[in-house]
mmCIF file of C-alpha atoms and ligand atoms in Angstrom:
data_model
loop_
_atom_site.group_PDB
_atom_site.id
_atom_site.type_symbol
_atom_site.label_atom_id
_atom_site.label_comp_id
_atom_site.label_asym_id
_atom_site.label_seq_id
_atom_site.Cartn_x
_atom_site.Cartn_y
_atom_site.Cartn_z
ATOM 1 C CA MET A 1 -48.859 -140.195 39.716
ATOM 2 C CA LYS A 2 -51.024 -140.784 36.664
ATOM 3 C CA ARG A 3 -50.939 -144.529 36.035
ATOM 4 C CA ALA A 4 -52.837 -146.269 33.241
ATOM 5 C CA ILE A 5 -53.360 -149.864 32.229
ATOM 6 C CA TYR A 6 -53.380 -151.063 28.648
ATOM 7 C CA PRO A 7 -54.933 -154.524 28.904
ATOM 8 C CA GLY A 8 -55.158 -157.198 26.257
ATOM 9 C CA SER A 9 -54.490 -160.751 25.193
ATOM 10 C CA PHE A 10 -51.488 -159.797 23.008
ATOM 11 C CA ASP A 11 -51.404 -163.252 21.383
ATOM 12 C CA PRO A 12 -49.124 -162.040 19.839
ATOM 13 C CA CYS A 13 -48.329 -158.351 20.191
ATOM 14 C CA THR A 14 -48.713 -156.512 16.852
ATOM 15 C CA LEU A 15 -47.418 -153.209 15.488
ATOM 16 C CA GLY A 16 -50.888 -151.842 16.212
ATOM 17 C CA HIS A 17 -50.504 -152.697 19.903
ATOM 18 C CA LEU A 18 -47.038 -151.162 19.990
ATOM 19 C CA ASP A 19 -48.359 -147.970 18.396
ATOM 20 C CA ILE A 20 -51.017 -147.645 21.125
ATOM 21 C CA ILE A 21 -48.430 -148.394 23.844
ATOM 22 C CA LYS A 22 -46.101 -145.629 22.611
ATOM 23 C CA ARG A 23 -48.865 -143.053 22.283
ATOM 24 C CA ALA A 24 -50.464 -143.923 25.641
ATOM 25 C CA ALA A 25 -47.075 -143.870 27.395
ATOM 26 C CA ASN A 26 -46.707 -140.251 26.241
ATOM 27 C CA MET A 27 -49.920 -139.309 28.008
ATOM 28 C CA VAL A 28 -49.309 -140.732 31.483
ATOM 29 C CA ASP A 29 -46.553 -141.093 34.069
ATOM 30 C CA GLU A 30 -46.650 -144.879 33.977
ATOM 31 C CA LEU A 31 -48.298 -147.332 31.620
ATOM 32 C CA VAL A 32 -48.811 -150.906 32.781
ATOM 33 C CA VAL A 33 -49.376 -153.281 29.886
ATOM 34 C CA GLY A 34 -51.633 -155.966 31.387
ATOM 35 C CA VAL A 35 -51.479 -159.369 29.719
ATOM 36 C CA LEU A 36 -54.628 -161.358 30.401
ATOM 37 C CA ILE A 37 -54.283 -164.916 31.672
ATOM 38 C CA ASN A 38 -57.548 -166.384 30.432
ATOM 39 C CA LYS A 39 -57.897 -170.012 31.489
ATOM 40 C CA ALA A 40 -61.042 -170.382 29.369
ATOM 41 C CA LYS A 41 -59.042 -169.826 26.168
ATOM 42 C CA THR A 42 -56.006 -171.609 24.756
ATOM 43 C CA PRO A 43 -53.687 -168.891 23.523
ATOM 44 C CA LEU A 44 -50.874 -169.663 21.101
ATOM 45 C CA PHE A 45 -48.324 -168.099 23.432
ATOM 46 C CA SER A 46 -48.133 -168.683 27.187
ATOM 47 C CA PRO A 47 -48.674 -165.639 29.426
ATOM 48 C CA GLU A 48 -44.963 -165.688 30.338
ATOM 49 C CA TYR A 49 -43.980 -165.636 26.689
ATOM 50 C CA ARG A 50 -46.444 -162.865 25.836
ATOM 51 C CA VAL A 51 -45.034 -160.825 28.731
ATOM 52 C CA SER A 52 -41.463 -161.437 27.562
ATOM 53 C CA MET A 53 -42.292 -160.425 23.953
ATOM 54 C CA LEU A 54 -43.888 -157.199 25.194
ATOM 55 C CA LYS A 55 -40.958 -156.492 27.511
ATOM 56 C CA GLU A 56 -38.585 -156.933 24.603
ATOM 57 C CA VAL A 57 -40.412 -154.499 22.312
ATOM 58 C CA THR A 58 -40.972 -151.871 25.037
ATOM 59 C CA LYS A 59 -37.534 -152.044 26.635
ATOM 60 C CA ASP A 60 -36.640 -148.541 25.394
ATOM 61 C CA ILE A 61 -39.780 -146.901 26.785
ATOM 62 C CA PRO A 62 -38.864 -146.117 30.398
ATOM 63 C CA ASN A 63 -42.369 -145.562 31.779
ATOM 64 C CA VAL A 64 -43.823 -148.833 30.463
ATOM 65 C CA LYS A 65 -44.147 -151.937 32.649
ATOM 66 C CA VAL A 66 -45.486 -155.288 31.527
ATOM 67 C CA GLU A 67 -47.342 -157.652 33.849
ATOM 68 C CA SER A 68 -49.816 -160.486 33.545
ATOM 69 C CA PHE A 69 -53.121 -160.545 35.371
ATOM 70 C CA GLU A 70 -55.919 -162.974 36.042
ATOM 71 C CA GLY A 71 -59.539 -162.225 36.825
ATOM 72 C CA LEU A 72 -61.222 -158.864 36.563
ATOM 73 C CA LEU A 73 -59.489 -155.906 34.995
ATOM 74 C CA ALA A 74 -61.279 -153.630 37.468
ATOM 75 C CA ASP A 75 -59.561 -155.500 40.332
ATOM 76 C CA PHE A 76 -56.167 -155.447 38.613
ATOM 77 C CA ALA A 77 -56.508 -151.673 38.193
ATOM 78 C CA ARG A 78 -57.309 -151.285 41.900
ATOM 79 C CA GLN A 79 -54.334 -153.454 42.807
ATOM 80 C CA LYS A 80 -52.044 -151.331 40.617
ATOM 81 C CA ASP A 81 -53.518 -148.071 41.895
ATOM 82 C CA ALA A 82 -54.382 -147.121 38.320
ATOM 83 C CA ASN A 83 -57.564 -145.293 37.370
ATOM 84 C CA ILE A 84 -57.195 -145.154 33.604
ATOM 85 C CA ILE A 85 -57.776 -147.985 31.148
ATOM 86 C CA VAL A 86 -56.512 -147.521 27.611
ATOM 87 C CA ARG A 87 -58.029 -149.375 24.681
ATOM 88 C CA GLY A 88 -57.446 -149.017 20.966
ATOM 89 C CA LEU A 89 -60.317 -148.643 18.506
ATOM 90 C CA ARG A 90 -59.730 -149.835 14.953
ATOM 91 C CA ILE A 91 -63.131 -149.865 13.348
ATOM 92 C CA VAL A 92 -66.567 -148.714 14.370
ATOM 93 C CA THR A 93 -67.722 -152.229 15.305
ATOM 94 C CA ASP A 94 -64.978 -152.370 17.962
ATOM 95 C CA PHE A 95 -66.781 -149.565 19.742
ATOM 96 C CA GLU A 96 -69.991 -151.463 20.566
ATOM 97 C CA PHE A 97 -68.143 -154.117 22.532
ATOM 98 C CA GLU A 98 -65.620 -151.712 24.035
ATOM 99 C CA LEU A 99 -68.354 -149.389 25.293
ATOM 100 C CA GLN A 100 -70.110 -152.272 27.028
ATOM 101 C CA VAL A 101 -66.868 -153.423 28.653
ATOM 102 C CA ALA A 102 -65.899 -149.864 29.684
ATOM 103 C CA GLN A 103 -69.265 -149.338 31.328
ATOM 104 C CA THR A 104 -69.089 -152.690 33.092
ATOM 105 C CA ASN A 105 -65.612 -151.830 34.369
ATOM 106 C CA ARG A 106 -66.880 -148.507 35.679
ATOM 107 C CA MET A 107 -69.713 -150.276 37.525
ATOM 108 C CA LEU A 108 -67.156 -152.625 39.071
ATOM 109 C CA ASN A 109 -64.702 -149.866 39.957
ATOM 110 C CA SER A 110 -66.162 -146.362 40.014
ATOM 111 C CA ASP A 111 -62.687 -144.766 40.001
ATOM 112 C CA LEU A 112 -61.981 -146.139 36.529
ATOM 113 C CA GLU A 113 -62.029 -144.095 33.335
ATOM 114 C CA THR A 114 -61.558 -145.792 29.980
ATOM 115 C CA ILE A 115 -59.923 -143.793 27.237
ATOM 116 C CA PHE A 116 -59.946 -144.901 23.619
ATOM 117 C CA LEU A 117 -57.138 -144.192 21.213
ATOM 118 C CA THR A 118 -57.951 -144.536 17.546
ATOM 119 C CA THR A 119 -55.537 -146.943 15.933
ATOM 120 C CA SER A 120 -53.170 -145.332 13.447
ATOM 121 C CA LEU A 121 -54.574 -145.774 9.936
ATOM 122 C CA GLU A 122 -51.783 -148.027 8.742
ATOM 123 C CA TYR A 123 -52.675 -150.594 11.434
ATOM 124 C CA SER A 124 -56.455 -150.348 11.334
ATOM 125 C CA TYR A 125 -56.822 -153.739 9.605
ATOM 126 C CA LEU A 126 -54.434 -155.552 11.926
ATOM 127 C CA SER A 127 -55.251 -158.109 14.627
ATOM 128 C CA SER A 128 -53.454 -160.880 16.500
ATOM 129 C CA THR A 129 -55.821 -163.378 14.866
ATOM 130 C CA THR A 130 -54.814 -162.343 11.337
ATOM 131 C CA VAL A 131 -51.137 -162.445 12.323
ATOM 132 C CA ARG A 132 -51.510 -166.025 13.607
ATOM 133 C CA GLU A 133 -53.393 -167.086 10.502
ATOM 134 C CA THR A 134 -50.946 -165.454 8.084
ATOM 135 C CA ALA A 135 -48.008 -167.098 9.866
ATOM 136 C CA ALA A 136 -49.769 -170.480 9.905
ATOM 137 C CA PHE A 137 -49.963 -170.461 6.107
ATOM 138 C CA GLY A 138 -46.404 -169.263 5.619
ATOM 139 C CA GLY A 139 -47.262 -165.641 4.820
ATOM 140 C CA ASP A 140 -44.939 -162.731 5.507
ATOM 141 C CA ILE A 141 -45.804 -161.174 8.891
ATOM 142 C CA SER A 142 -42.984 -158.619 8.874
ATOM 143 C CA LYS A 143 -45.397 -155.761 8.168
ATOM 144 C CA PHE A 144 -47.609 -156.809 11.057
ATOM 145 C CA VAL A 145 -45.369 -157.320 14.093
ATOM 146 C CA PRO A 146 -42.241 -155.695 15.548
ATOM 147 C CA PRO A 147 -39.122 -156.967 13.678
ATOM 148 C CA GLU A 148 -37.638 -158.655 16.750
ATOM 149 C CA LEU A 149 -40.743 -160.893 17.048
ATOM 150 C CA VAL A 150 -41.000 -162.144 13.445
ATOM 151 C CA ASP A 151 -38.831 -165.260 13.846
ATOM 152 C CA THR A 152 -40.119 -166.267 17.229
ATOM 153 C CA ILE A 153 -43.754 -166.008 16.068
ATOM 154 C CA ASN A 154 -43.066 -167.976 12.882
ATOM 155 C CA GLU A 155 -41.271 -170.698 14.841
ATOM 156 C CA LYS A 156 -44.032 -170.991 17.402
ATOM 157 C CA VAL A 157 -46.765 -171.124 14.759
ATOM 158 C CA ALA A 158 -44.852 -173.765 12.761
ATOM 159 C CA ALA A 159 -44.345 -175.882 15.894
ATOM 160 C CA LYS A 160 -48.046 -175.652 16.754
ATOM 161 C CA PHE A 161 -49.011 -176.585 13.189
ATOM 162 C CA LYS A 162 -46.786 -179.675 13.385
ATOM 163 C CA GLU A 163 -48.157 -180.598 16.814
ATOM 164 C CA ASP A 164 -51.769 -180.350 15.557
ATOM 165 C CA LYS A 165 -50.960 -182.516 12.501
ATOM 166 C CA ASN A 166 -49.505 -185.242 14.728
ATOM 167 C CA GLU A 167 -52.532 -185.361 17.027
HETATM 168 O O1 PNS B 201 -56.899 -158.139 23.506
HETATM 169 P P1 PNS B 201 -58.314 -158.447 23.911
HETATM 170 O O2 PNS B 201 -58.555 -159.942 23.900
HETATM 171 O O3 PNS B 201 -59.317 -157.684 23.121
HETATM 172 O O4 PNS B 201 -58.431 -157.944 25.448
HETATM 173 C C1 PNS B 201 -59.625 -158.117 26.170
HETATM 174 C C2 PNS B 201 -59.435 -157.728 27.661
HETATM 175 C C3 PNS B 201 -58.225 -158.415 28.244
HETATM 176 C C4 PNS B 201 -59.277 -156.243 27.764
HETATM 177 C C5 PNS B 201 -60.735 -158.138 28.391
HETATM 178 O O5 PNS B 201 -61.075 -159.456 28.007
HETATM 179 C C6 PNS B 201 -60.601 -158.104 29.907
HETATM 180 O O6 PNS B 201 -60.405 -157.068 30.486
HETATM 181 N N1 PNS B 201 -60.713 -159.295 30.542
HETATM 182 C C7 PNS B 201 -60.615 -159.446 31.976
HETATM 183 C C8 PNS B 201 -61.988 -159.806 32.560
HETATM 184 C C9 PNS B 201 -62.755 -158.521 32.751
HETATM 185 O O7 PNS B 201 -62.457 -157.727 33.602
HETATM 186 N N2 PNS B 201 -63.786 -158.311 31.886
HETATM 187 C C10 PNS B 201 -64.510 -157.044 31.886
HETATM 188 C C11 PNS B 201 -65.861 -157.172 32.456
HETATM 189 S S1 PNS B 201 -66.923 -157.786 31.197
#
């Protein structure tokens, strides 16, 4: 079985992420979307919530699974018996960092191959950071994220904004 992992922070999941998920799922038998639990960062959404958002938007893609992971991606891949990592490339500057990470992952787990999918043109400007920022200032995020996530993201961002103001 050809199993791949598409890892990321997904804070939150964007249409660009979903585009990569759909295209990668077409290339393998099973795609595991790996949501990073990074204790060094404070994400807007908890890992559980990020997993549930991804499950919601991928529920109609039968060979996609969503799981969280902690620690090294190379270890998570071993644990999942996956030897392919999928990453999306938006702009050329993404490549420098991604190449370094791919080579590090290969040193840590020699079975691992990283494949890069170029982001579809209409999403090449998109990132989770710009989605959070747009939502924080009341902008329309409906062109950036799957429709079923628009309200939940806006609510969460508004609640966080209020919380920060009261601190
Ligand atoms: O969506 P992101 O934040 O660009 O995803 C980055 C991710 C999760 C792919 C990367 O940070 C990662 O794999 N982290 C786990 C730790 C690890 O294995 N790092 C690679 C060795 S440097």
